[in-house]
Each structure stands twice: as C-alpha cells, then as structure tokens.
mmCIF file with all atom_site columns, C-alpha atoms in Angstrom:
data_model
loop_
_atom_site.group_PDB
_atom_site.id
_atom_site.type_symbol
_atom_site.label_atom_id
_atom_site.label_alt_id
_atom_site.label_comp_id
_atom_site.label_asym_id
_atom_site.label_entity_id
_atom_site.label_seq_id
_atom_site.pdbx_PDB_ins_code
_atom_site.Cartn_x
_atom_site.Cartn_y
_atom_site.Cartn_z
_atom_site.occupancy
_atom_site.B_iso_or_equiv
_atom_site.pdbx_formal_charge
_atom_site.auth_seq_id
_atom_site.auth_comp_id
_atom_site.auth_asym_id
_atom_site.auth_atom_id
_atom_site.pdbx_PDB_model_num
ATOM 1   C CA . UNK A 1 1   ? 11.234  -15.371 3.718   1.00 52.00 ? 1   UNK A CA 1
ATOM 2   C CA . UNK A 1 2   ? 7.539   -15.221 3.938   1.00 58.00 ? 2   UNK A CA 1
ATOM 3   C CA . UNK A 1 3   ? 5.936   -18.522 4.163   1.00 55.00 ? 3   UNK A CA 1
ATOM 4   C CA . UNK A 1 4   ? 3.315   -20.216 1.151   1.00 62.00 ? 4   UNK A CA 1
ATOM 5   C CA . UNK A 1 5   ? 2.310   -16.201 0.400   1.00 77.00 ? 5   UNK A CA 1
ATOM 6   C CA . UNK A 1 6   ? -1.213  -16.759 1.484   1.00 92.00 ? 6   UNK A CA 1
ATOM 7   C CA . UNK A 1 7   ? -3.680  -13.761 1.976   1.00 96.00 ? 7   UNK A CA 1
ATOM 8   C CA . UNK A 1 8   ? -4.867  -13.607 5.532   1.00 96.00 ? 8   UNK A CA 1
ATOM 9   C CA . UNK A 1 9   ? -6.867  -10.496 7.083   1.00 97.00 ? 9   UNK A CA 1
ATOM 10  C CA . UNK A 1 10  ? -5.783  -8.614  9.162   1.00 97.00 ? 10  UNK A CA 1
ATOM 11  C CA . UNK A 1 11  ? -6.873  -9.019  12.609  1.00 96.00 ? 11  UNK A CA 1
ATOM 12  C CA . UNK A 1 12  ? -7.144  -6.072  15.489  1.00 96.00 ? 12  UNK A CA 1
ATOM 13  C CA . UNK A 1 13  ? -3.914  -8.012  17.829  1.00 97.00 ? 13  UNK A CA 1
ATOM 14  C CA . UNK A 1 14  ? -1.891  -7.370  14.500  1.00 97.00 ? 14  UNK A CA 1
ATOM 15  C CA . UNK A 1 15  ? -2.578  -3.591  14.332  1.00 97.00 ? 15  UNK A CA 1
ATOM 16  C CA . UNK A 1 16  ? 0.645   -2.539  16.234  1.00 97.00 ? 16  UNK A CA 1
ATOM 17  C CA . UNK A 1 17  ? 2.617   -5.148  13.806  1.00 98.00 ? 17  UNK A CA 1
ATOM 18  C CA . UNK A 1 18  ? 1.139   -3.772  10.929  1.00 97.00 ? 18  UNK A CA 1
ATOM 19  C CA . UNK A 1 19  ? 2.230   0.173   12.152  1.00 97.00 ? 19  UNK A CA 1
ATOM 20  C CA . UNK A 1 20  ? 5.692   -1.333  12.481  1.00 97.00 ? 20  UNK A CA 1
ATOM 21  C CA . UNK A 1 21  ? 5.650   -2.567  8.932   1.00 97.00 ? 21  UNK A CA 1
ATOM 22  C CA . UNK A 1 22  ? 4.482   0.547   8.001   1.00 96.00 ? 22  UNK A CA 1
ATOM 23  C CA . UNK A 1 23  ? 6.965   2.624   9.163   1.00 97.00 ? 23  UNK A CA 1
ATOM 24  C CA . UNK A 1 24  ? 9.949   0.391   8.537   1.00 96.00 ? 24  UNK A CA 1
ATOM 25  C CA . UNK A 1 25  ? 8.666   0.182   4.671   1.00 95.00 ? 25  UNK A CA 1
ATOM 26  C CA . UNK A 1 26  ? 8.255   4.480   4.764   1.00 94.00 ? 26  UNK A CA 1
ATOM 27  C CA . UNK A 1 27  ? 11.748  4.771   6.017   1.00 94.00 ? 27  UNK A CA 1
ATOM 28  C CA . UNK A 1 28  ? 12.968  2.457   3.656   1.00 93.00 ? 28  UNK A CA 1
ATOM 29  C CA . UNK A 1 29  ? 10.969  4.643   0.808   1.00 89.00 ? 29  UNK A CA 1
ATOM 30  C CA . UNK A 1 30  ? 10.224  7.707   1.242   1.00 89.00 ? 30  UNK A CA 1
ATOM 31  C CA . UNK A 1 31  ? 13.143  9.257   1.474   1.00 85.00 ? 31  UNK A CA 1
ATOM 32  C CA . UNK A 1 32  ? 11.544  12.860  0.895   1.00 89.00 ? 32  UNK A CA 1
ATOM 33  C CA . UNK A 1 33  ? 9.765   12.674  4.446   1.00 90.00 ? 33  UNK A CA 1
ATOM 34  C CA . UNK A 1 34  ? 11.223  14.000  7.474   1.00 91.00 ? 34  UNK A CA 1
ATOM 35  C CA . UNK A 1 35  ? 11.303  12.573  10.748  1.00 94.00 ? 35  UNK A CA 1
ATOM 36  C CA . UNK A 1 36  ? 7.886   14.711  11.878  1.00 92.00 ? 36  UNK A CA 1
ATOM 37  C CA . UNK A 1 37  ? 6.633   13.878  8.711   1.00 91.00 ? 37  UNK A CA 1
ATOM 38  C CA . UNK A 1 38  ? 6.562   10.251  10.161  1.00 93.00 ? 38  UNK A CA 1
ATOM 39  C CA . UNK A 1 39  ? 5.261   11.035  13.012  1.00 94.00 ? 39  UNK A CA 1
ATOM 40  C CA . UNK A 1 40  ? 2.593   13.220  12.195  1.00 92.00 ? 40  UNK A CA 1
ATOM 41  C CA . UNK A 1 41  ? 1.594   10.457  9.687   1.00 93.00 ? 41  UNK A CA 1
ATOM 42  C CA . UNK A 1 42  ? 1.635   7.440   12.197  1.00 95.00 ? 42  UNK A CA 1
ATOM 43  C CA . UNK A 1 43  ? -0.745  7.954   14.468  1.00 95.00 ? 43  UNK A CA 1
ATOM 44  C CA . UNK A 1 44  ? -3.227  8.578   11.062  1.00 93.00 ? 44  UNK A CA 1
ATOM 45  C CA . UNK A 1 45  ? -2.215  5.072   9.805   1.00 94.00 ? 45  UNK A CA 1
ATOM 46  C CA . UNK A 1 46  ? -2.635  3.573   13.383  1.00 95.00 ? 46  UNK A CA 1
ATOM 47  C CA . UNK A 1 47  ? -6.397  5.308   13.918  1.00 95.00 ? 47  UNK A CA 1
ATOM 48  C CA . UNK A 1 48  ? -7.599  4.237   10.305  1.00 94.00 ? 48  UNK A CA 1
ATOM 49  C CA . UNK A 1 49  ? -7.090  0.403   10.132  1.00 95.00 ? 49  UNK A CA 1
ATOM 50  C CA . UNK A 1 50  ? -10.157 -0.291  12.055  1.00 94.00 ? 50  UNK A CA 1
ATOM 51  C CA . UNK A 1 51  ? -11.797 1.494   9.058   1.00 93.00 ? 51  UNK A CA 1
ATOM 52  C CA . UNK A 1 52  ? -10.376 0.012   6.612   1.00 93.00 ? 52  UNK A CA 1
ATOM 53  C CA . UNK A 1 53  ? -12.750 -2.740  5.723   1.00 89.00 ? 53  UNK A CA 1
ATOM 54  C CA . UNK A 1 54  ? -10.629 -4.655  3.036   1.00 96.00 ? 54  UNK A CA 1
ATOM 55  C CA . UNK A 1 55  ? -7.232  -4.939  5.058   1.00 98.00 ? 55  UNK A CA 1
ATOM 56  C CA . UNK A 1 56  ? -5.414  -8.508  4.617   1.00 98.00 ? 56  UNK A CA 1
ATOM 57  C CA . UNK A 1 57  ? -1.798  -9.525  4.789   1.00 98.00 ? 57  UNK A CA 1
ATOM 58  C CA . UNK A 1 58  ? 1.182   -12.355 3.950   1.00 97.00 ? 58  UNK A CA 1
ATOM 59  C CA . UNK A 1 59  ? 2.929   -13.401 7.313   1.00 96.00 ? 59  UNK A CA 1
ATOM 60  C CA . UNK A 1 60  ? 6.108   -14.691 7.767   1.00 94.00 ? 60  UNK A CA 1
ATOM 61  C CA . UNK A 1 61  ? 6.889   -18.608 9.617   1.00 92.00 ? 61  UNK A CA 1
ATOM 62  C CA . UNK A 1 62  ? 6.379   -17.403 12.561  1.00 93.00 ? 62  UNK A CA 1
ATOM 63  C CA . UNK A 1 63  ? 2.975   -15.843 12.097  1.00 94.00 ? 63  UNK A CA 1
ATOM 64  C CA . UNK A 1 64  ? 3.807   -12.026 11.606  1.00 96.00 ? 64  UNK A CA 1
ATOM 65  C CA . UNK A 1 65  ? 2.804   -9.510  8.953   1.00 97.00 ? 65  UNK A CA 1
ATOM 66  C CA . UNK A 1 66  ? 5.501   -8.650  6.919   1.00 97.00 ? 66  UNK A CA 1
ATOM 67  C CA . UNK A 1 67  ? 3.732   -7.016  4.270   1.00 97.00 ? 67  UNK A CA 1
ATOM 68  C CA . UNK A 1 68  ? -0.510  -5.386  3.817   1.00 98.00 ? 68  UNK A CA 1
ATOM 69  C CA . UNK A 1 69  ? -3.012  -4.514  1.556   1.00 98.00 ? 69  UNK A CA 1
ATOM 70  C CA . UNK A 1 70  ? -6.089  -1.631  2.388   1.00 97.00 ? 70  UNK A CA 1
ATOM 71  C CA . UNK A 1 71  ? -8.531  -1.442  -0.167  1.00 96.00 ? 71  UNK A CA 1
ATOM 72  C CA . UNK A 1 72  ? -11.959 0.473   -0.056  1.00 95.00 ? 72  UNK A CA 1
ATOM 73  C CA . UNK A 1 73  ? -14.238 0.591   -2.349  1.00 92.00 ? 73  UNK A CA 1
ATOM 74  C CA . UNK A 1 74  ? -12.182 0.049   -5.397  1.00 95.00 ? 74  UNK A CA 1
ATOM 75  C CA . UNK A 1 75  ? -9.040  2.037   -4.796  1.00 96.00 ? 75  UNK A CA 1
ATOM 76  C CA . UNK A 1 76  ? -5.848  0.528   -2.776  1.00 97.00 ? 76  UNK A CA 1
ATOM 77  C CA . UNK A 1 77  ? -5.224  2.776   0.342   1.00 95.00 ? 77  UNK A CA 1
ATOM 78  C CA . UNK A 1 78  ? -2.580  1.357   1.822   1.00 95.00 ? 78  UNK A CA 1
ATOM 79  C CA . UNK A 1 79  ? 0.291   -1.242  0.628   1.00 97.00 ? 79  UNK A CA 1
ATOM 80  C CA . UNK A 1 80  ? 3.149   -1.544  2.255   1.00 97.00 ? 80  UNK A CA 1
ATOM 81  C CA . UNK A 1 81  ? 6.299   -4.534  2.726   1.00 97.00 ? 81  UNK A CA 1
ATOM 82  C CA . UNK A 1 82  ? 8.531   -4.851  5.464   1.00 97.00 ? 82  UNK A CA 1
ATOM 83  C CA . UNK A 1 83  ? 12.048  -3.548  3.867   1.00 96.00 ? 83  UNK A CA 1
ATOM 84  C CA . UNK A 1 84  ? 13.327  -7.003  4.679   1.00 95.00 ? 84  UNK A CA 1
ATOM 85  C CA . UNK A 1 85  ? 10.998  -9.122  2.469   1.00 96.00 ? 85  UNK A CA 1
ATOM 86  C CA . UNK A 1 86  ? 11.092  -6.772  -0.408  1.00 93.00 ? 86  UNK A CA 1
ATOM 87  C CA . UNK A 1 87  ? 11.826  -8.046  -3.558  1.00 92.00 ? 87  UNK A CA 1
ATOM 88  C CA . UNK A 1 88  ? 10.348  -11.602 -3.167  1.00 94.00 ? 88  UNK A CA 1
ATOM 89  C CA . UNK A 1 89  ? 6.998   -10.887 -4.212  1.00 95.00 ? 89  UNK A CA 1
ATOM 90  C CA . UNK A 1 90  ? 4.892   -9.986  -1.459  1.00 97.00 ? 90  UNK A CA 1
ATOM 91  C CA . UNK A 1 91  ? 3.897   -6.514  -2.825  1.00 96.00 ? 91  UNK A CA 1
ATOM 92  C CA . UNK A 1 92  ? 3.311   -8.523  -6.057  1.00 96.00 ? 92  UNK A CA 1
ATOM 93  C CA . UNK A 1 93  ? 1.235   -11.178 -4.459  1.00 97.00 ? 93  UNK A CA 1
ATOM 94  C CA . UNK A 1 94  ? -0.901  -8.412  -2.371  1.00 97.00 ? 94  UNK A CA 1
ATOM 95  C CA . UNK A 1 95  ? -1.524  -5.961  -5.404  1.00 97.00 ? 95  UNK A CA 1
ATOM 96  C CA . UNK A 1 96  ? -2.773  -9.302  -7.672  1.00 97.00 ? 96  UNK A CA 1
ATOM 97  C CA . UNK A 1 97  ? -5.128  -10.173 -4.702  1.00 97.00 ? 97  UNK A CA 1
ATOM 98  C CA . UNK A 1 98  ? -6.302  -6.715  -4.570  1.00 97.00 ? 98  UNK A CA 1
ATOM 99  C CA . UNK A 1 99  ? -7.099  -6.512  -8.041  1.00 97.00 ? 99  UNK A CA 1
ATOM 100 C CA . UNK A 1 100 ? -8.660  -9.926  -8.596  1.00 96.00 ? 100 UNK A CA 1
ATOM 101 C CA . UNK A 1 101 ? -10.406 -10.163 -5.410  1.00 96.00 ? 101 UNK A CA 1
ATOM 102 C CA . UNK A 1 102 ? -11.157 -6.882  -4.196  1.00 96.00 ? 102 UNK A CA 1
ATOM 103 C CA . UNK A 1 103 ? -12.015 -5.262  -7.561  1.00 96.00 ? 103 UNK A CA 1
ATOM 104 C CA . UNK A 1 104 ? -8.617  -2.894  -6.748  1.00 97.00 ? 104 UNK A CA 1
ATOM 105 C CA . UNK A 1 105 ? -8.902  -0.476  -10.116 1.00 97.00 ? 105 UNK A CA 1
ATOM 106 C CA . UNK A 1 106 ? -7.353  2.715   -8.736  1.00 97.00 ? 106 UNK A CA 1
ATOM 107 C CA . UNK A 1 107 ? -4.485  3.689   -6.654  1.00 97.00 ? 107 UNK A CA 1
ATOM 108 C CA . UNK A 1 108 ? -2.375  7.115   -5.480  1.00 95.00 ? 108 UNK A CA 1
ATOM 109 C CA . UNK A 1 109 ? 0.959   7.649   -5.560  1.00 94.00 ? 109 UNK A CA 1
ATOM 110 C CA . UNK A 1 110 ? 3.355   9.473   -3.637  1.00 91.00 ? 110 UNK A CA 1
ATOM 111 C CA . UNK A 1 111 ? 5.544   10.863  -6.792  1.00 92.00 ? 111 UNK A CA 1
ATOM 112 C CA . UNK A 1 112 ? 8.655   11.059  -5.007  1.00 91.00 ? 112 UNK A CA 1
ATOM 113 C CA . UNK A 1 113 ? 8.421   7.310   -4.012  1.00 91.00 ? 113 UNK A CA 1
ATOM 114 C CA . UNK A 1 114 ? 9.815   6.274   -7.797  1.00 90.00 ? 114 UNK A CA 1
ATOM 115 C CA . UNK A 1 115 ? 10.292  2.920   -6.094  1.00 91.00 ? 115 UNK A CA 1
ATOM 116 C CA . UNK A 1 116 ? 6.705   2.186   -5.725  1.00 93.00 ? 116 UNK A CA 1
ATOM 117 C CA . UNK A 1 117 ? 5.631   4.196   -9.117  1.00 95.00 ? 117 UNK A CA 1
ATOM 118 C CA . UNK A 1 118 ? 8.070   1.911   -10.826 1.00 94.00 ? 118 UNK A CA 1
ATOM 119 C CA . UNK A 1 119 ? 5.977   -1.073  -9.268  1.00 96.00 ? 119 UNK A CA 1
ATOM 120 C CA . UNK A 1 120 ? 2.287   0.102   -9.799  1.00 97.00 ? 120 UNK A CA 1
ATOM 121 C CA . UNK A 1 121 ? 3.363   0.822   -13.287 1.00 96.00 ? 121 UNK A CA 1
ATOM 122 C CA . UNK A 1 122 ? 5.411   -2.570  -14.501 1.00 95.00 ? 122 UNK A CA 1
ATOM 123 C CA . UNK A 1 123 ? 1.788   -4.028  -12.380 1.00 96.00 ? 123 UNK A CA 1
ATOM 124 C CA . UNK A 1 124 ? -0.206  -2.508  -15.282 1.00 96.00 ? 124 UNK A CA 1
ATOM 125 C CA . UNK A 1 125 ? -1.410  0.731   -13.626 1.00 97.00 ? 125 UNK A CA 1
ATOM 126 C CA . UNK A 1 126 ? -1.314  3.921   -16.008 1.00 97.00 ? 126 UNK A CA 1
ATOM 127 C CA . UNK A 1 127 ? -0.990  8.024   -14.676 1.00 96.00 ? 127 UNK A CA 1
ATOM 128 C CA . UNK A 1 128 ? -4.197  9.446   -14.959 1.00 96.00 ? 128 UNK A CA 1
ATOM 129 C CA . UNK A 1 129 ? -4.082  12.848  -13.102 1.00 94.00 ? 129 UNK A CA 1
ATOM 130 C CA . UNK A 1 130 ? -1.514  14.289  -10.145 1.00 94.00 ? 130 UNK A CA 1
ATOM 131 C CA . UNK A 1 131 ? -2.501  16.474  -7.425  1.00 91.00 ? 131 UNK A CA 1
ATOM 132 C CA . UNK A 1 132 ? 0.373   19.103  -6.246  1.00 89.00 ? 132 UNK A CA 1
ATOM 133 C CA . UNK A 1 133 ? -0.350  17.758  -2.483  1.00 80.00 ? 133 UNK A CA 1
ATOM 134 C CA . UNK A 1 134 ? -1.765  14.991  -0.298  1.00 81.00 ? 134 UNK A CA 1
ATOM 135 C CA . UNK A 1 135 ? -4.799  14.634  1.087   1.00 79.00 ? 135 UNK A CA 1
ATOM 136 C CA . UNK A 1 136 ? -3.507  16.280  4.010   1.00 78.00 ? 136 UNK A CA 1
ATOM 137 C CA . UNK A 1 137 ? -2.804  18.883  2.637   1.00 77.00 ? 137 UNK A CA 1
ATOM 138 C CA . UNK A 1 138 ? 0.999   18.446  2.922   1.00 80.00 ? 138 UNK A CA 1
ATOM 139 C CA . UNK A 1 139 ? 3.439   19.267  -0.150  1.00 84.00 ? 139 UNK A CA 1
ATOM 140 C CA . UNK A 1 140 ? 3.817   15.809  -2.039  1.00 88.00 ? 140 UNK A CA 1
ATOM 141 C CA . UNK A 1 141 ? 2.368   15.727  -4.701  1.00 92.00 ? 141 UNK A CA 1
ATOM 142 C CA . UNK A 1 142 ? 0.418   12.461  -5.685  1.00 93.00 ? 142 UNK A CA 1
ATOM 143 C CA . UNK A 1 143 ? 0.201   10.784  -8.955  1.00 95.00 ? 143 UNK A CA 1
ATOM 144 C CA . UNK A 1 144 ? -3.194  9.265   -9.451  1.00 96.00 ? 144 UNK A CA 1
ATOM 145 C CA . UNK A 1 145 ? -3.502  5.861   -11.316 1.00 97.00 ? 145 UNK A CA 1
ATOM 146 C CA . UNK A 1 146 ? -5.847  3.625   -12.826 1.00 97.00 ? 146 UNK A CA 1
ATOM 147 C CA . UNK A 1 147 ? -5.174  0.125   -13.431 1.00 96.00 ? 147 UNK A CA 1
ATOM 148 C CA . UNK A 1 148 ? -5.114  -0.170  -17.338 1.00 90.00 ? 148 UNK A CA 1
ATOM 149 C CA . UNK A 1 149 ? -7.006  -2.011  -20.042 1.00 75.00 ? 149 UNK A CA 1
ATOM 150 C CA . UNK A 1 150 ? -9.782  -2.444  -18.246 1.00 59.00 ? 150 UNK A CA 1
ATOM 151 C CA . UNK A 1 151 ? -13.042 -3.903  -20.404 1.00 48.00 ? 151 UNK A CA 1
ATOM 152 C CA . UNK A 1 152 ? -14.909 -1.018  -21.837 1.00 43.00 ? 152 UNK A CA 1
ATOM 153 C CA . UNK A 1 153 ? -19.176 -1.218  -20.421 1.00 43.00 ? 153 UNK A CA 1
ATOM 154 C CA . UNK A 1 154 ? -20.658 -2.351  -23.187 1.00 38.00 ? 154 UNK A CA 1
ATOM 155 C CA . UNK A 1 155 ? -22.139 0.101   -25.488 1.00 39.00 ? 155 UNK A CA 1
ATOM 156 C CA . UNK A 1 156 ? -18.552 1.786   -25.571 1.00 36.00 ? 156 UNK A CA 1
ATOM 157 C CA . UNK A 1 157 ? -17.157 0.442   -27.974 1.00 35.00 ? 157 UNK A CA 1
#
C-alpha cells in the first residue's frame, strides 16, 4: 500500500523506476499490444520524461514510485499505476492533482484500454473526437477527451 498518497515530482534517479511502472501497468492493460509493441514504445517513454515538465508521483513506504502523472500544457500525457497498487486510489489521487493543480483539461485514450476509458470517464472526462491511430502512427485508435463541465468564458453564456 502506498504511503499518506502525497504528490512528489519526479526526480531524474527515479526515471528507470518510473519505466518499470510503466511497463508493468501496459502489460497489465493493454492487452492489444504485442511484445514489440512494448518495446518499440519503451525506449519513447524512457527518452521523453526529461521533457516532460509537469511529471510527479505517489511512492510507496519505502520511497518508490508506484504510480505517475505527465502533464504539459493542459493535457495529461502520461498516467500510469503499478498493477499492484491498482485499485486503492493512486490513479484517482494523481488525475485530481492533475486537474486541480496542473490545470489537466484534456487527455487521450488508447480505445482498446476500456480499463482506463472506464476511469477517465467515471473521473468526469467526456469523448470529444477519436483518431483511427496514435501519434505514431501505429493502428490504435485514440479516443480524445475533455474533462467536462468546465465554466463557460464569460460572454458565453
């Protein structure tokens, strides 16, 4: 079990931890991904957290990330949970703090992960577009989402 749930970033000695979450929590969901899938996808992950200026974390007792959050600008990148902590509220805990302190408004979706669809959409997030592939150009289609009711500009009403 992860400790209090507090947010802490994500520092450069935790990279190779947080590739190991990654893949564990892929494995665990994305069942439509082969194995070279994975690996052509790992490296990517690995090379693009130094990029990714919003990137924060819970940790277990003992220190370790068990579960992250990448936002930029206002659209989650990256959130993933070690299989073994799911369902005790870390991906809950590091979507709110995405939203309410990084601004989080947007996310993708793979559409064959129902798992995490399920989530982003019982978190208040609504489809509003797909895309037949991913940004790699690869065949899974992506479900684009936008966190709902959110206040109108003024003006707009």
């Amino acid at each position: 079990m992860p400790g209090q749930m507090d947010i802490s970033p994500v520092r450069v000695e935790d990279f190779p931890r947080v590739v190991e979450v990654w893949e564990a929590s892929v494995r665990a969901t994305h069942l439509f991904l082969k194995e070279s899938d994975i690996e052509f996808f790992q490296p990517l992950v690995r090379d693009a957290l130094p990029h990714v200026k919003e990137l924060v974390c819970v940790r277990d007792r003992e220190n370790q990330v068990v579960g992250f959050v990448g936002v930029v600008e206002n659209k989650v990148e990256m959130l993933f949970v070690h299989p073994l902590y799911r369902k005790q509220g870390v991906g809950r805990r590091l979507l709110e703090y995405a939203i309410e302190t990084l601004g989080a408004t947007k996310v993708d979706v793979n559409e064959q992960n129902e798992q995490a669809l399920g989530f982003y959409l019982r978190m208040g997030f609504e489809v509003e577009g797909r895309s037949e592939g991913d940004g790699m150009g690869k065949p899974f289609p992506l479900l684009h989402l936008r966190l709902g009711n959110l206040t109108e500009p003024s003006g707009f009403n």
